[in-house]
Tab-separated table of C-alpha atoms in Angstrom:
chain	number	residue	atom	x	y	z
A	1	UNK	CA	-42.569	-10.593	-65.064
A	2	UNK	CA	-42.159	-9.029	-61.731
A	3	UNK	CA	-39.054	-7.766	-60.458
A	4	UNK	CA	-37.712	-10.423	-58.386
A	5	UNK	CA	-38.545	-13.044	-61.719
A	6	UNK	CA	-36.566	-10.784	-63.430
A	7	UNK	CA	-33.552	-10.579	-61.181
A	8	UNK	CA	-33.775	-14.211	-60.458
A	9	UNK	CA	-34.932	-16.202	-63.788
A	10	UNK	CA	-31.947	-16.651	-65.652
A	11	UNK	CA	-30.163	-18.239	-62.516
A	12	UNK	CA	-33.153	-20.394	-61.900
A	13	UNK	CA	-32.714	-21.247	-65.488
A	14	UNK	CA	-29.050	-22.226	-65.088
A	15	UNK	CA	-29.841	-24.691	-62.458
A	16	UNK	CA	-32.331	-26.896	-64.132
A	17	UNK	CA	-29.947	-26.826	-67.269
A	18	UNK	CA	-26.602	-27.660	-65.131
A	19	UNK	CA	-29.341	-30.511	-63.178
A	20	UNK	CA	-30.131	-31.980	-66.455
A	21	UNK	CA	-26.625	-31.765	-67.784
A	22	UNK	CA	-25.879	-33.847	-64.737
A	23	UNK	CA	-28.012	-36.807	-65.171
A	24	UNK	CA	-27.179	-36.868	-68.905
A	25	UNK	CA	-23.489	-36.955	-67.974
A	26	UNK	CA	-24.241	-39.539	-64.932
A	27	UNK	CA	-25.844	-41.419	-67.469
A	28	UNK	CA	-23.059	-41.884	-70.472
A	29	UNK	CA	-20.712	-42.806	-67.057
A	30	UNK	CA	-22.961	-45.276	-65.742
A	31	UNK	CA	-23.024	-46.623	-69.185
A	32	UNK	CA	-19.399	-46.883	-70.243
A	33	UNK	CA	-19.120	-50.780	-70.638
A	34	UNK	CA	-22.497	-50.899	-72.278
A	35	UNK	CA	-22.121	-51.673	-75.624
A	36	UNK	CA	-23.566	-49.975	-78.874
A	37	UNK	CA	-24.234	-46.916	-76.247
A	38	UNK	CA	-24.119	-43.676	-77.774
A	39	UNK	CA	-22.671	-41.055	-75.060
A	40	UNK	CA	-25.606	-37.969	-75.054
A	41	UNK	CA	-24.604	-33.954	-74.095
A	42	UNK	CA	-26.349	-30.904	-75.132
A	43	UNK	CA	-24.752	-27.342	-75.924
A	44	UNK	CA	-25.385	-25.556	-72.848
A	45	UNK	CA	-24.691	-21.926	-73.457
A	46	UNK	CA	-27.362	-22.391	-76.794
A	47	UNK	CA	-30.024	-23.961	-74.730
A	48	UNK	CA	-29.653	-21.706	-71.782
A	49	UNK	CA	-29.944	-18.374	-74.483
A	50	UNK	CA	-33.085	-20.242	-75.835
A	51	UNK	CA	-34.529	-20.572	-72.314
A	52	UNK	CA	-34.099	-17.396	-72.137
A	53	UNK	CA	-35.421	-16.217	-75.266
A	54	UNK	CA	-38.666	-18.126	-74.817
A	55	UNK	CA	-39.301	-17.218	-71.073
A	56	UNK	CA	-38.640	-13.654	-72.026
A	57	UNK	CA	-41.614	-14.174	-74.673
A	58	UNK	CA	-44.251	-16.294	-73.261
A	59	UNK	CA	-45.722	-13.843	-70.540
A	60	UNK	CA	-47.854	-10.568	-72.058
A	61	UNK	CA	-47.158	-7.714	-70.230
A	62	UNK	CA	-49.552	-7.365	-67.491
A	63	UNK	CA	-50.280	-10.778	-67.357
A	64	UNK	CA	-50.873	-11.897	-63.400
A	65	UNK	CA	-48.118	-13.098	-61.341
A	66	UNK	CA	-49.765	-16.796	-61.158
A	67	UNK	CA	-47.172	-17.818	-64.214
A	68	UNK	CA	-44.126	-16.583	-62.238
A	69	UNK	CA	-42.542	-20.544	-62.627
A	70	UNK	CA	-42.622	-21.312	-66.202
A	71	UNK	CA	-41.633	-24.555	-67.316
A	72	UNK	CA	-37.682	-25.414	-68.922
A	73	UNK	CA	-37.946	-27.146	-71.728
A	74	UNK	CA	-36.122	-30.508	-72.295
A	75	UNK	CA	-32.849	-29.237	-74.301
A	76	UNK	CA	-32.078	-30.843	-77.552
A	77	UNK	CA	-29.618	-33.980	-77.158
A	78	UNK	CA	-26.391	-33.924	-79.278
A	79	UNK	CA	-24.419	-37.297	-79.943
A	80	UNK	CA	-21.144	-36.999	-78.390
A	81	UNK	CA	-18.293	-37.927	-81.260
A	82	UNK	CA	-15.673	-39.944	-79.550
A	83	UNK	CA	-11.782	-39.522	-80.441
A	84	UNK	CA	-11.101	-43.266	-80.320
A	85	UNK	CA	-13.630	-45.999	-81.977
A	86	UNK	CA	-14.432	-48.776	-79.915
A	87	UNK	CA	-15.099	-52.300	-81.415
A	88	UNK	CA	-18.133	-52.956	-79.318
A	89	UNK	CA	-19.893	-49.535	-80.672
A	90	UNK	CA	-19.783	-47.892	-77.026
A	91	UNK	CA	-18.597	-43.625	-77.804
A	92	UNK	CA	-18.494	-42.930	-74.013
A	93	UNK	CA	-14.940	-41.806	-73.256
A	94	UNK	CA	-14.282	-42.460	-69.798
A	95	UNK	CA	-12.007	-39.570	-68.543
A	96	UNK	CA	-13.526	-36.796	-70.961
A	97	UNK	CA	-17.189	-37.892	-69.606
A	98	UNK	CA	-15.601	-37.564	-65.679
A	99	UNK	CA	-14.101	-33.987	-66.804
A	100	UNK	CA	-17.400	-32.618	-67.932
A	101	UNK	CA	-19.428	-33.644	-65.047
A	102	UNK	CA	-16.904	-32.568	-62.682
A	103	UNK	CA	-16.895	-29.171	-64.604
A	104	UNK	CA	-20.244	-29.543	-64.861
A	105	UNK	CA	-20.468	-29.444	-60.941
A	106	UNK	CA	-18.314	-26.850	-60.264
A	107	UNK	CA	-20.716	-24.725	-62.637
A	108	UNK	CA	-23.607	-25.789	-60.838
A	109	UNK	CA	-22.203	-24.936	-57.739
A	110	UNK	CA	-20.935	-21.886	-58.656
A	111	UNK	CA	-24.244	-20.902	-60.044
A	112	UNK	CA	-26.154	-21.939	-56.133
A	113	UNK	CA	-23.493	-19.614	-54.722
A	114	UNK	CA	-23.658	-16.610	-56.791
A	115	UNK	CA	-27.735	-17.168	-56.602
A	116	UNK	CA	-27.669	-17.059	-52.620
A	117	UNK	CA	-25.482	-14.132	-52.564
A	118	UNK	CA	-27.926	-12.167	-55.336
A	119	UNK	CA	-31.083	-13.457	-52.939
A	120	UNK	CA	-29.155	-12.152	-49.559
A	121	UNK	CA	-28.286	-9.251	-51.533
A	122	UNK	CA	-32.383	-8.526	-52.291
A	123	UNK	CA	-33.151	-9.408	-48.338
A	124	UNK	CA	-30.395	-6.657	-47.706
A	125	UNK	CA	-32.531	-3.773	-49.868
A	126	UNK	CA	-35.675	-4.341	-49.115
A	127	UNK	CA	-34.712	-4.156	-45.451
A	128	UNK	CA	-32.826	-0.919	-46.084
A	129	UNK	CA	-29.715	-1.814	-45.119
């Protein structure tokens, strides 16, 4: 990888995780009166280090530049145990589902923000400033 992959990747990285962790999460809300639904979430700090692990290892060194985007795999979907059974079979908790897309949100946001300042940041060097 080339300099600006490697200053960039793992907050590229982030992104698609925290956009995926969205629609899962948008997905057990949209589904709270559905019953028999089984609320979905994956472990994100263990999928992003895998991400990581595996874009770290799939490019040879001196391999060209045309493989600078590699693709994020589809993290591995954990069944979310509720704290209170429902009789229809549903395990999506209403407010903890809310709190962990809003927190979700605020990470993703977060992670756009610090992402801008690291690319302004780069701008800033090469010009010499």
């Amino acid at each position: 990888m080339n300099w600006v992959d490697n200053a960039l990747n793992g907050h590229a990285t982030a992104l698609s995780l925290r956009s995926q962790r969205s629609e899962i999460l948008a997905g057990n809300i949209a589904n709270a009166d559905t019953p028999n639904y089984k609320a979905r979430d994956f472990d994100f700090s263990r999928e992003f280090r895998s991400q990581l692990n595996g874009l770290q290892g799939l490019k040879p060194a001196g391999a060209p530049n045309s493989q600078m985007m590699l693709p994020i795999n589809n993290p591995e979907l954990l069944y979310r145990v509720p704290q209170h059974a429902t009789e229809d079979g549903n395990t999506v908790e209403g407010e903890a589902e809310q709190s962990a897309f809003t927190k979700n949100a605020i990470q993703y946001q977060v992670s756009v923000q610090f992402l801008s300042s690291k690319i302004k940041g780069m701008k800033l060097a090469l010009k010499g400033e």
